[in-house]
Short mmCIF file of C-alpha atoms in Angstrom, two decimals:
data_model
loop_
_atom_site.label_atom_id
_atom_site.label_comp_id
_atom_site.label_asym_id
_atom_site.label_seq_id
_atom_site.Cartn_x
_atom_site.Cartn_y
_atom_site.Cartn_z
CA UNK A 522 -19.90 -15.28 11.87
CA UNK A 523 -22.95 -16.45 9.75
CA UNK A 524 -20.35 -17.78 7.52
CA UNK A 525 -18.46 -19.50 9.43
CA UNK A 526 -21.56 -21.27 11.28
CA UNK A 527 -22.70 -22.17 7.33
CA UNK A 528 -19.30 -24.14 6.66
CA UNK A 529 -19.35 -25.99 10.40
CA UNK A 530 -23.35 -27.01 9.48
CA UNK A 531 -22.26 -28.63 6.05
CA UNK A 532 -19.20 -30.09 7.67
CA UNK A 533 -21.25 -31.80 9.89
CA UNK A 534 -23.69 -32.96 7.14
CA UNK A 535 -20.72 -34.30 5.53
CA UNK A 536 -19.40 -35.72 8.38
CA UNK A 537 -22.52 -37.83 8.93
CA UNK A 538 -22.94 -38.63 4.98
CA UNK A 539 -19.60 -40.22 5.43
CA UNK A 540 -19.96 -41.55 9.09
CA UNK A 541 -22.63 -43.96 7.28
CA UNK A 542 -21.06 -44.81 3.98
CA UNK A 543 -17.85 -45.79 6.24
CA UNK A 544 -19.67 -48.00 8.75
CA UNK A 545 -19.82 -50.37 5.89
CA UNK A 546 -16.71 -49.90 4.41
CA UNK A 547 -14.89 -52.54 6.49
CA UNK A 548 -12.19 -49.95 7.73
CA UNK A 549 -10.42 -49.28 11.11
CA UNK A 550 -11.74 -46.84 13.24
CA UNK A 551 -8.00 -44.84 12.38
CA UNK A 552 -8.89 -45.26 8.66
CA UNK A 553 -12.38 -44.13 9.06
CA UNK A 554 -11.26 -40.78 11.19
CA UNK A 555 -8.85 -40.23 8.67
CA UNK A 556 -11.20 -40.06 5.91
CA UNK A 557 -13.60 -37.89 7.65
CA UNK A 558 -11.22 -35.61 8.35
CA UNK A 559 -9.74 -35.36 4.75
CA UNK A 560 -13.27 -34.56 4.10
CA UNK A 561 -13.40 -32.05 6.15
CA UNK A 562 -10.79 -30.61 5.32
CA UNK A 563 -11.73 -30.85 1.54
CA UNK A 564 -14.72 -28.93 2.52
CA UNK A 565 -13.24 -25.98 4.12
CA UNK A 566 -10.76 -25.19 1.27
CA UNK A 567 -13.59 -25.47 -1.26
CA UNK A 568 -15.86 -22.94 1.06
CA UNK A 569 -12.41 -20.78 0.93
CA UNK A 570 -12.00 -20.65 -2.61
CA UNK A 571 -16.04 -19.83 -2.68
CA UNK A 572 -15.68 -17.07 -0.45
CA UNK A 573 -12.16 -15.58 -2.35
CA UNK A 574 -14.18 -15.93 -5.77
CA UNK A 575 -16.98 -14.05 -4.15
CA UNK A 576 -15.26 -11.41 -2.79
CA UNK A 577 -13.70 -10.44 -6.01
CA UNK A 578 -17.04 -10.67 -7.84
CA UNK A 579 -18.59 -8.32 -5.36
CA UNK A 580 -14.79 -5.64 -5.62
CA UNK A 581 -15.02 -5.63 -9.60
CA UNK A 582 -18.81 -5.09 -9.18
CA UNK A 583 -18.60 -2.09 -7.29
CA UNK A 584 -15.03 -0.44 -8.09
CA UNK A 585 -14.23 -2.20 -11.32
CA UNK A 586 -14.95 0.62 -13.52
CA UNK A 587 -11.29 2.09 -12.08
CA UNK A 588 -9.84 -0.06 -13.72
CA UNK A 589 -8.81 -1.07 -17.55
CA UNK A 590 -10.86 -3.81 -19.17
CA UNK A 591 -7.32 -6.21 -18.81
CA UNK A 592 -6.78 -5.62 -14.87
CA UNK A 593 -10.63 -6.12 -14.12
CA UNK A 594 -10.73 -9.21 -15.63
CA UNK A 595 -7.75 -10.12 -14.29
CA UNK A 596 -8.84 -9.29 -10.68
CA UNK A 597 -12.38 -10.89 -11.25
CA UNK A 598 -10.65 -14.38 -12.04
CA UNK A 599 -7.79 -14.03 -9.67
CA UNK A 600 -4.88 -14.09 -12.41
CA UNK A 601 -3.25 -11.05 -11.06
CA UNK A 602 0.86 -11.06 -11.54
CA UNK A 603 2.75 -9.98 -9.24
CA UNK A 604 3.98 -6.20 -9.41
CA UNK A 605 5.59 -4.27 -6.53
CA UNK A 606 1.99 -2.44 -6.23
CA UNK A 607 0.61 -5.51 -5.03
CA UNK A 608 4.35 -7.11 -3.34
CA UNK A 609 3.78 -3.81 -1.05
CA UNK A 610 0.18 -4.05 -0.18
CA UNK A 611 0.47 -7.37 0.74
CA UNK A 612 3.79 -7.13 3.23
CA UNK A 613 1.34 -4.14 4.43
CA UNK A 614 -1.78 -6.15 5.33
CA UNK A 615 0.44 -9.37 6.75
CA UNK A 616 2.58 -6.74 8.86
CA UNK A 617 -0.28 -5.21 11.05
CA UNK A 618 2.03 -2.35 11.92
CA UNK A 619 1.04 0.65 10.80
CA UNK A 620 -2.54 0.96 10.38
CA UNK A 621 -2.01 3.39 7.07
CA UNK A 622 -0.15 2.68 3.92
CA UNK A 623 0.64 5.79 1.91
CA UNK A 624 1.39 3.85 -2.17
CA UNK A 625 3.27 6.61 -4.12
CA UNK A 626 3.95 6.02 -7.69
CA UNK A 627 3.19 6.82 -11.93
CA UNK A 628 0.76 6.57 -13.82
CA UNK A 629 0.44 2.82 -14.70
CA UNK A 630 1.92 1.19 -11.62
CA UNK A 631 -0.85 -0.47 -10.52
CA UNK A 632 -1.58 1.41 -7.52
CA UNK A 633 -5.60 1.32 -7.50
CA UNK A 634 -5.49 -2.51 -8.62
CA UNK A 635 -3.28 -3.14 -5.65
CA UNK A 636 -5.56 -1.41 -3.80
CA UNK A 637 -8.86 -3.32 -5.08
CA UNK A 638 -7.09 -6.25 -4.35
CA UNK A 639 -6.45 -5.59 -0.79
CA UNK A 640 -10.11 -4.85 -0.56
CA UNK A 641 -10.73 -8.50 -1.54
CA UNK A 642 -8.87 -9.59 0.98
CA UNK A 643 -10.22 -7.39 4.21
CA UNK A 644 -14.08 -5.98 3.97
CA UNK A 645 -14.14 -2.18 3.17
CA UNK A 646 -14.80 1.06 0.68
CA UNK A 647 -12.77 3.03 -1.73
CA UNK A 648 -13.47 6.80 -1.84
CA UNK A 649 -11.57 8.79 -4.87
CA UNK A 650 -9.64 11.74 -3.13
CA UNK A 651 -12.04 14.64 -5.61
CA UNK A 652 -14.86 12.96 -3.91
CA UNK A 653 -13.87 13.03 -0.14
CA UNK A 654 -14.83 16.45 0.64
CA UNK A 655 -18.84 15.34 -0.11
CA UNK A 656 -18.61 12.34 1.09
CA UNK A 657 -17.07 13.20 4.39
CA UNK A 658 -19.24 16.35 4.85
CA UNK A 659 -22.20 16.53 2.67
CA UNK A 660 -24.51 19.38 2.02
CA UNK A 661 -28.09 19.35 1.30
CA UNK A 662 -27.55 19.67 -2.34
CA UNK A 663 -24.70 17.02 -2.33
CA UNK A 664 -27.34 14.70 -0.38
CA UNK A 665 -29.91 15.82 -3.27
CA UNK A 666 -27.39 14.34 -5.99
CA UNK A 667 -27.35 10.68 -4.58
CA UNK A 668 -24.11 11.49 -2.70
CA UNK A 669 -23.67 8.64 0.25
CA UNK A 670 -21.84 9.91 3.68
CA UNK A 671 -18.27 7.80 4.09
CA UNK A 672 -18.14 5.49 6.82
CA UNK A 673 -15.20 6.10 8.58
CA UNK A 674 -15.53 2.24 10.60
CA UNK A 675 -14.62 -0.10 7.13
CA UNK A 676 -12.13 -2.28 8.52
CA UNK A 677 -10.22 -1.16 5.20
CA UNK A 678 -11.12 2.29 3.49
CA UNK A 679 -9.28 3.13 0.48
CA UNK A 680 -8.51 6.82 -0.44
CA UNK A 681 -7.82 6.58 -4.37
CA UNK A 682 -5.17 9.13 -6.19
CA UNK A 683 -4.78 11.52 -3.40
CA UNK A 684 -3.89 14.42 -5.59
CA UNK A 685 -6.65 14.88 -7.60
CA UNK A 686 -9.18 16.27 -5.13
CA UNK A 687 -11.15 19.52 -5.99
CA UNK A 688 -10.72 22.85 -4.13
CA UNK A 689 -12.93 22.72 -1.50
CA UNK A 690 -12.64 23.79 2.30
CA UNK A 691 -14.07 20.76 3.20
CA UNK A 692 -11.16 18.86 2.24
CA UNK A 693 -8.20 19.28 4.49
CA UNK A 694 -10.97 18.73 7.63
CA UNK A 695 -12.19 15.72 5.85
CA UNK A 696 -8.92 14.04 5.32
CA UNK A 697 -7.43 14.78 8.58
CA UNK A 698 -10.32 13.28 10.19
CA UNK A 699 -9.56 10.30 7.78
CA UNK A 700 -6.16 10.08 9.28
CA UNK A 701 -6.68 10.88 12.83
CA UNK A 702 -9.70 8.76 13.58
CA UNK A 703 -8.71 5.28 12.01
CA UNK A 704 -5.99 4.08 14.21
CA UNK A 705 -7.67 1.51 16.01
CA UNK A 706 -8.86 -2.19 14.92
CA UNK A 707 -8.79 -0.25 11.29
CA UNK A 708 -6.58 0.10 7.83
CA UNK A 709 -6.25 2.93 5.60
CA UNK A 710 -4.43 2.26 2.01
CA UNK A 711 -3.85 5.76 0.08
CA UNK A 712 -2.56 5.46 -3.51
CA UNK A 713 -1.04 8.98 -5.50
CA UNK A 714 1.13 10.38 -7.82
CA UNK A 715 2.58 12.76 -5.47
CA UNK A 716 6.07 12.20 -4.02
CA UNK A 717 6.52 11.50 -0.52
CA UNK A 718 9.11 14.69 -0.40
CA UNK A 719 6.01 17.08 -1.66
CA UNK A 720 3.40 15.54 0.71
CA UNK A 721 4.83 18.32 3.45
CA UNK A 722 4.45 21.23 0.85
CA UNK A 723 1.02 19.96 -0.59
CA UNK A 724 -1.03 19.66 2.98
CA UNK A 725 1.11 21.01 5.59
CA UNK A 726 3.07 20.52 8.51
CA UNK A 727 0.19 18.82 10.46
CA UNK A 728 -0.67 16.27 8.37
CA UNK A 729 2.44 15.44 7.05
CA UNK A 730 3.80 15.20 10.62
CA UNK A 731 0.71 13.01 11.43
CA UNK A 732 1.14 10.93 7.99
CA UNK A 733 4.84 10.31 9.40
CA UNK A 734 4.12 8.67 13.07
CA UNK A 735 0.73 6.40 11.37
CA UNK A 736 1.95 5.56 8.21
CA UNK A 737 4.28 3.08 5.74
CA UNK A 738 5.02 4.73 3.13
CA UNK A 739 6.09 2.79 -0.48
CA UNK A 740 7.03 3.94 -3.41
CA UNK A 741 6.81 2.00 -6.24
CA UNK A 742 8.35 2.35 -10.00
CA UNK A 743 5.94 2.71 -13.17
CA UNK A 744 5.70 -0.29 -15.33
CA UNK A 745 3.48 0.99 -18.22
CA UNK A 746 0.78 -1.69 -17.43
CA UNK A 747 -1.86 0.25 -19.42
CA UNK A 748 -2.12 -1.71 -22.12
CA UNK A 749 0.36 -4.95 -21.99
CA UNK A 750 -0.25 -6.29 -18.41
CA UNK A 751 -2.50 -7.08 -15.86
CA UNK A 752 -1.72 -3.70 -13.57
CA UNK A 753 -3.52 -1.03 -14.79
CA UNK A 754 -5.91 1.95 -12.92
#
């Protein structure tokens, strides 16, 4: 909201800037509208590209370290290519039909850049999966350690290679509650390796019955990214 009242106070500064240079430009009143509004509309791209740049400064600065040197850069100045990573997270946010998108793929596909990106686009957090458990539910000692509680209310939360969590009982709670209490006004993007087939056998009937009703599910091929392209984790 702040924003947005920023943009309408300097569109009205420029409005009057030009309101006086045009009074003395000999033009029509249709002319001089015209020209105010071109202005104005000027203005509000230029905020938009401000706000995009910023948003990806602020991603890179906080999750950046996910990601190879190629893709961060890449992300920071907004050169991403297109992959089928980022083709699928995009359909995903545009859609606003399933509140969870479950990315599947390799190594190298460009899952957690997709993801990053997506974060640039709507306000949120990334948790890795081996850190949920803590995160969700920390102890005293975990508390001790610097470890932050997740907010479950980020209108996008990220859960990053699902997969590689550490045994802990505090897991399966902490990523049903994940699943069961975002539904509402809120998006949750999971990348991992695992296959959508072995979800079931992994975590169980309950959550993979729960996964099924909430969530798109895309699987997308490996492109070895690593080290040629802009896709890389």
């Amino acid at each position: 909201m702040s924003s947005d009242l920023g943009i309408e106070a300097m569109i009205e500064r420029l409005r009057a800037t030009y309101e006086a240079r045009l009074a003395e430009s000999g033009l029509t009143p249709e002319q001089h509208e015209a020209a105010i509004l071109a202005a104005e509309d000027r203005a509000r791209i230029e905020s938009a590209h401000q706000a995009e740049a910023e948003a990806r400064r602020s991603v890179v600065a906080r999750f950046g370290h996910r990601l190879s040197d190629r893709a961060r850069q890449a992300l920071a100045d907004g050169s991403l290519l297109p992959t089928p990573a980022l083709d699928a997270v995009s359909r995903w946010l545009a859609a606003r039909k399933r509140p969870v998108l479950v990315l599947t793929g390799g190594v190298g596909a460009g899952k957690t850049l997709a993801a990053l990106w997506a974060l640039t686009r709507v306000p949120g957090d990334l948790v890795p999966a081996r850190e949920l458990a803590r995160r969700h539910d920390p102890w005293g000692e975990d508390r001790q350690a610097g470890v932050k509680p997740l907010g479950l209310r980020h209108r996008l939360l990220v859960l990053d290679d699902l997969g590689t969590e550490r045994e802990d009982a505090r897991f399966m709670p902490a990523l049903e509650d994940v699943l069961d209490s975002r539904q509402s006004g809120v998006r949750t993007l999971i990348t991992t390796n695992i296959k959508p087939k072995d979800i079931r056998a992994r975590y169980g009937d309950r959550f993979a019955d729960r996964l099924r009703e909430v969530a798109t599910s895309v699987q997308v091929e490996t492109q070895s990214m690593r080290g040629g392209g802009h896709a890389g984790q």
